[in-house]
XYZ file of C-alpha atoms in Angstrom:
426
model
C 146.489 171.620 7.406
C 146.640 169.656 10.635
C 146.564 165.886 10.155
C 143.698 164.583 12.298
C 143.423 160.856 12.917
C 141.454 160.897 16.180
C 138.435 159.098 14.694
C 140.661 156.243 13.531
C 141.735 155.450 17.096
C 138.471 156.216 18.902
C 138.030 152.535 19.772
C 140.871 150.189 20.668
C 141.022 147.244 18.303
C 143.478 144.776 16.860
C 146.089 146.602 14.810
C 144.604 149.989 15.647
C 147.846 151.994 15.507
C 149.163 149.742 12.742
C 146.638 151.219 10.350
C 148.131 154.649 10.909
C 151.447 153.391 9.535
C 150.018 153.450 6.005
C 149.332 157.197 6.068
C 151.729 159.384 4.083
C 150.675 162.975 4.734
C 152.190 164.173 7.991
C 154.031 160.856 8.426
C 157.571 160.204 9.558
C 158.292 158.656 6.160
C 157.609 161.958 4.428
C 159.891 163.784 6.850
C 162.724 161.274 6.817
C 162.960 159.461 3.500
C 165.553 161.812 1.995
C 167.941 161.491 4.946
C 167.421 157.729 5.064
C 168.192 157.314 1.352
C 171.300 159.485 1.721
C 172.546 157.442 4.668
C 171.918 154.133 2.900
C 173.625 155.343 -0.278
C 176.713 156.500 1.616
C 176.837 153.201 3.504
C 176.637 151.124 0.330
C 179.312 153.226 -1.391
C 181.733 152.561 1.480
C 180.798 148.894 1.529
C 181.413 148.451 -2.218
C 184.701 150.353 -1.991
C 185.854 148.052 0.825
C 184.918 144.919 -1.088
C 186.105 145.754 -4.618
C 188.402 148.802 -4.688
C 190.780 148.497 -1.720
C 193.932 146.431 -1.744
C 194.524 143.800 0.925
C 196.693 146.138 2.981
C 194.105 148.887 2.672
C 191.387 146.467 3.722
C 193.251 145.593 6.915
C 193.630 149.267 7.741
C 189.957 149.932 6.978
C 188.953 147.015 9.202
C 190.870 148.509 12.121
C 189.106 151.812 11.505
C 185.717 150.022 11.488
C 186.424 148.334 14.814
C 187.567 151.610 16.336
C 184.498 153.543 15.136
C 182.132 150.803 16.273
C 183.599 150.954 19.765
C 183.689 154.766 19.873
C 180.070 155.239 18.729
C 178.861 154.025 22.099
C 180.514 157.021 23.769
C 178.036 159.469 22.208
C 174.980 159.844 24.534
C 172.423 160.156 21.733
C 169.347 158.827 23.507
C 170.040 160.919 26.620
C 170.398 164.335 24.982
C 167.778 163.633 22.320
C 165.168 162.417 24.797
C 165.391 165.509 26.989
C 165.389 167.785 23.954
C 162.277 166.281 22.393
C 160.467 166.406 25.756
C 161.333 170.117 26.055
C 160.194 170.865 22.495
C 156.945 168.939 22.979
C 156.143 170.892 26.159
C 156.889 174.139 24.329
C 154.673 173.077 21.403
C 151.727 172.433 23.703
C 152.324 175.749 25.451
C 152.193 177.596 22.132
C 148.911 175.904 21.264
C 147.406 176.980 24.584
C 148.665 180.532 24.017
C 146.809 181.036 20.712
C 144.311 183.859 21.446
C 140.628 182.905 21.149
C 137.977 185.663 21.370
C 135.177 183.537 22.831
C 135.343 184.921 26.372
C 135.775 188.461 25.121
C 132.855 188.270 22.687
C 130.514 186.893 25.364
C 131.516 189.700 27.724
C 130.891 192.313 25.017
C 127.571 190.754 23.978
C 126.349 190.695 27.590
C 127.732 194.042 28.765
C 127.444 196.511 25.873
C 123.731 197.170 25.390
C 121.695 198.773 22.665
C 119.879 197.315 19.676
C 120.207 200.550 17.700
C 122.932 201.402 15.187
C 125.138 202.982 17.865
C 125.070 199.900 20.087
C 125.742 197.645 17.131
C 128.659 199.837 16.045
C 130.177 199.763 19.523
C 130.000 195.985 19.844
C 131.324 195.259 16.357
C 134.159 197.756 16.745
C 135.208 196.322 20.105
C 135.425 192.816 18.652
C 137.162 194.098 15.535
C 139.839 195.615 17.749
C 140.260 192.270 19.507
C 140.535 190.429 16.189
C 143.025 193.009 14.945
C 145.250 192.535 18.009
C 145.308 188.768 17.488
C 145.947 189.164 13.766
C 148.890 191.528 14.319
C 150.484 188.836 16.486
C 149.674 185.937 14.174
C 151.039 187.656 11.083
C 154.228 188.331 13.062
C 154.767 184.697 14.082
C 153.102 182.679 11.297
C 154.406 182.551 7.732
C 150.984 181.452 6.464
C 149.263 184.470 8.038
C 152.030 186.774 6.836
C 151.598 185.591 3.261
C 147.869 186.259 3.528
C 148.233 189.743 5.081
C 151.701 190.980 4.074
C 151.037 194.717 4.515
C 148.741 197.105 6.359
C 146.928 197.736 3.074
C 145.783 194.107 3.118
C 144.450 194.580 6.647
C 142.459 197.586 5.434
C 141.132 195.734 2.399
C 140.186 192.725 4.574
C 138.180 194.950 6.939
C 140.271 194.557 10.070
C 141.530 198.121 9.929
C 140.150 201.434 8.669
C 142.265 203.936 6.809
C 142.143 206.354 9.732
C 143.265 203.641 12.135
C 146.055 202.692 9.757
C 147.355 206.280 9.761
C 147.311 206.256 13.562
C 149.290 203.010 13.664
C 151.831 204.248 11.164
C 152.121 207.564 13.037
C 153.273 205.882 16.249
C 156.991 206.339 16.850
C 157.672 202.844 18.078
C 159.651 200.066 16.380
C 157.913 197.336 18.396
C 155.047 195.122 17.383
C 151.838 197.137 17.717
C 149.395 194.393 18.718
C 148.828 196.263 21.996
C 147.486 199.374 20.252
C 144.046 197.871 19.402
C 143.823 196.814 23.056
C 144.302 200.449 24.089
C 141.601 201.483 21.620
C 139.354 198.793 23.121
C 139.763 200.173 26.648
C 139.083 203.748 25.507
C 135.977 202.712 23.583
C 134.700 200.599 26.483
C 135.131 203.576 28.834
C 133.235 205.759 26.362
C 130.433 203.186 26.225
C 130.297 203.290 30.031
C 129.921 207.075 30.000
C 127.144 206.778 27.428
C 125.319 204.260 29.586
C 125.756 201.419 27.100
C 127.751 199.633 29.780
C 125.354 199.914 32.702
C 127.620 199.540 35.711
C 131.232 199.374 36.768
C 131.045 195.619 37.334
C 130.285 195.090 33.649
C 133.152 197.399 32.691
C 135.447 195.468 35.027
C 134.399 192.215 33.346
C 135.239 193.688 29.930
C 138.678 194.779 31.142
C 139.401 191.386 32.699
C 138.479 189.519 29.534
C 140.481 191.933 27.411
C 143.509 191.554 29.673
C 143.235 187.772 29.471
C 143.006 187.969 25.687
C 145.940 190.393 25.533
C 147.945 188.070 27.776
C 147.551 185.243 25.263
C 148.683 187.541 22.448
C 151.729 188.637 24.451
C 152.629 185.083 25.473
C 152.409 183.863 21.882
C 154.623 186.721 20.718
C 157.212 185.927 23.394
C 157.198 182.236 22.469
C 158.238 183.347 18.994
C 160.849 185.720 20.385
C 162.464 183.459 23.013
C 163.450 180.190 21.350
C 164.943 177.037 22.800
C 168.600 178.014 23.414
C 170.559 177.598 20.206
C 173.377 175.762 21.950
C 170.968 173.018 23.048
C 169.687 172.539 19.501
C 173.251 172.490 18.179
C 174.415 169.943 20.750
C 171.550 167.585 19.934
C 172.005 167.935 16.173
C 175.769 167.415 16.360
C 175.319 164.401 18.649
C 172.844 162.691 16.310
C 174.711 163.366 13.067
C 178.119 162.561 14.570
C 176.768 159.269 15.845
C 175.524 158.187 12.441
C 178.596 159.432 10.573
C 180.535 157.185 12.935
C 178.065 154.378 12.247
C 178.671 154.717 8.500
C 182.108 153.271 9.116
C 181.667 151.403 12.397
C 178.656 149.365 11.254
C 180.284 148.032 8.051
C 180.238 144.280 7.611
C 183.788 142.898 7.505
C 185.191 139.802 5.882
C 184.172 136.832 8.105
C 187.398 135.065 7.127
C 189.379 137.576 9.180
C 187.779 136.277 12.372
C 186.833 139.597 13.940
C 184.484 139.273 16.920
C 180.927 140.133 15.991
C 181.621 139.887 12.246
C 180.884 136.229 11.679
C 177.980 137.087 9.358
C 178.013 139.330 6.298
C 174.518 140.607 5.462
C 175.583 143.489 3.241
C 172.756 145.788 4.392
C 172.730 146.910 8.073
C 169.068 146.344 8.866
C 169.180 147.264 12.525
C 171.439 150.251 11.928
C 168.858 151.530 9.458
C 166.157 151.040 12.087
C 168.293 152.904 14.600
C 168.724 155.731 12.088
C 164.974 155.744 11.476
C 164.210 156.076 15.180
C 166.891 158.566 16.250
C 166.890 160.856 13.226
C 163.099 160.518 13.080
C 162.991 161.709 16.676
C 165.134 164.692 15.714
C 162.856 165.473 12.742
C 159.835 165.399 15.060
C 161.509 168.046 17.228
C 162.332 170.039 14.104
C 158.682 170.051 13.084
C 157.299 170.836 16.537
C 159.737 173.570 17.530
C 157.836 176.118 15.420
C 154.231 175.058 14.714
C 153.428 178.280 12.847
C 155.083 177.314 9.576
C 153.684 175.399 6.629
C 154.346 171.775 7.591
C 151.571 169.201 7.435
C 151.037 169.264 11.200
C 151.509 172.982 11.830
C 148.692 175.059 13.276
C 146.129 176.301 10.785
C 146.433 179.981 11.592
C 144.382 181.182 8.630
C 141.525 178.886 9.601
C 141.728 180.245 13.164
C 141.599 183.814 11.854
C 138.511 183.042 9.757
C 136.704 181.229 12.539
C 137.455 183.730 15.283
C 136.470 186.781 13.253
C 133.242 185.282 11.939
C 132.096 183.832 15.257
C 132.856 186.998 17.212
C 130.901 189.189 14.770
C 127.942 186.819 14.807
C 127.872 186.765 18.604
C 127.740 190.540 19.052
C 125.564 191.410 16.060
C 123.067 188.896 14.659
C 122.770 186.957 17.909
C 122.704 190.010 20.182
C 119.607 189.965 22.371
C 118.184 187.036 20.442
C 116.671 184.467 22.759
C 114.544 181.575 21.451
C 110.949 181.489 22.630
C 110.615 179.893 26.046
C 108.879 176.527 25.918
C 108.392 173.728 28.375
C 110.963 171.047 27.820
C 110.069 167.475 26.956
C 110.565 166.310 30.554
C 108.485 169.037 32.239
C 106.204 166.580 34.036
C 108.751 163.803 34.549
C 110.002 163.373 38.099
C 113.024 161.393 36.903
C 113.800 162.336 33.297
C 115.566 159.720 31.190
C 117.218 160.562 27.890
C 116.554 157.977 25.138
C 119.145 155.859 23.332
C 119.366 155.012 19.650
C 119.674 151.405 18.562
C 123.381 151.958 17.866
C 124.028 153.463 21.308
C 121.886 151.042 23.350
C 124.702 148.457 23.798
C 126.896 151.223 25.259
C 124.524 151.861 28.166
C 125.987 151.000 31.565
C 124.670 151.166 35.131
C 125.641 154.337 37.016
C 128.816 154.309 39.072
C 128.068 154.617 42.791
C 131.557 154.384 44.262
C 134.209 151.701 44.540
C 133.291 150.888 48.181
C 129.554 150.391 47.545
C 129.966 146.710 46.685
C 131.499 145.764 50.030
C 129.299 143.283 51.923
C 129.423 142.466 55.623
C 128.060 139.609 57.674
C 125.046 140.436 59.819
C 126.948 140.135 63.100
C 129.665 142.489 61.782
C 127.134 145.229 61.144
C 126.083 145.517 64.820
C 127.294 148.551 66.768
C 129.310 147.643 69.870
C 129.064 149.508 73.193
C 132.043 151.764 73.769
C 132.697 150.043 77.106
C 133.291 146.758 75.282
C 135.684 148.314 72.781
C 138.040 149.809 75.337
C 140.248 152.847 75.071
C 142.852 153.504 72.404
C 146.520 153.732 73.477
C 146.596 157.450 72.683
C 143.660 158.193 75.017
C 145.538 156.592 77.937
C 148.449 159.062 77.698
C 148.763 161.991 80.055
C 148.272 165.623 79.147
C 151.002 166.868 76.799
C 152.437 163.354 76.311
C 153.138 161.970 72.861
C 152.901 158.233 72.033
C 156.648 157.902 72.740
C 156.526 159.840 75.983
C 158.224 162.843 74.383
C 157.417 166.305 75.618
C 157.303 169.391 73.435
C 156.888 173.063 74.114
C 155.796 175.827 71.784
C 157.623 179.102 71.806
C 156.666 182.232 69.905
C 159.407 183.671 67.761
C 160.362 187.278 68.224
C 158.994 189.751 65.776
C 155.396 190.387 66.777
C 152.093 188.641 66.248
C 152.041 186.569 63.086
C 150.398 183.433 61.788
C 150.991 180.484 64.159
C 152.080 178.145 61.374
C 154.804 180.595 60.383
C 156.338 181.786 63.659
C 155.897 179.017 66.281
C 158.774 176.631 66.831
C 158.618 173.123 68.227
C 161.384 172.528 70.810
C 162.110 169.066 72.172
C 162.499 168.579 75.896
C 165.844 167.925 77.597
C 164.963 164.231 77.944
C 165.327 163.849 74.190
C 168.841 165.259 74.043
C 171.698 162.793 73.572
């Protein structure tokens, strides 16, 4: 289930984001604590071995290795490659969210274009929306593990009411190895054309609207399927992962505290625990874990998309719109402000302090002295420098000629060239 904290940050206040740090579900602590404990354990094991197990000669050799690793760690461009990667994954994540098919436009088009309050009209509308829901479900169960676990086979689609047994036989009879989410869209078009021939769809404009909404809906299904098919290039993910883990394997040795008595630069203090290295691990590896969670939001992580909830909502709302709500219009009544020339909506006591005067424009508050608001005769203002130039002259005295390019009559902004005069040549 998606972790929603929007209400907690609706109003800016002291320590607003700080309160979010105490949340566990969906937090970076839950994603990262295992890796952080492993890194800290490995660091402490090396530190204890250096202090208590190595001989003096071995310590000197280990100290040289520490200095070398500390210097070499700076050669790995972690922040550069990781920053670009996370930005790419975040853009892809948002694109996948926008590609999730929603039937709202399609159901409104069906409800307004397919007429008939009898059983036949009701059957047509419900079947059209069932085909749309089936197309979306065939895509979602192909890309989402949660939806796949809920509808693992075609039998489950039949039992859930998305598919009839006859339709299932037609799907299974198709000789195509590809995902069949497009098949219900074909059925939709055929049924809409049949409804047009029966007069349930009253004109070609209404049929065109149905086809446009269906094509838009199908486009979302196709885009979502292709997001699942075409991933971020594997080499990019490998480069980022290798860069991050190589950096911190190097830091396991390079960030060890050495004996201050040896006089190494930067090792005058022995804290035992590398506080800032742990913070660096928390930020960089945490950044990588964020990308790992966002790269496929159709899994079962805390912040992944709730595909099963979307399936429930979309199917229920679409059936309500074309069946129970079809042709149902509340009784027309005069609104509360029928006789008011300037209607004003009331405020509650809680909302009254939030009332503000209307915005009229940023320049409306400019004030001028009375003498500055008087129009001046044009004779007193004089002519602008541009108006004193001759015909065809530019402010610098340059001359230009327009020449039509060969090739026939075309748009002026595409085929007219500006050629400077000979006076401008050097």
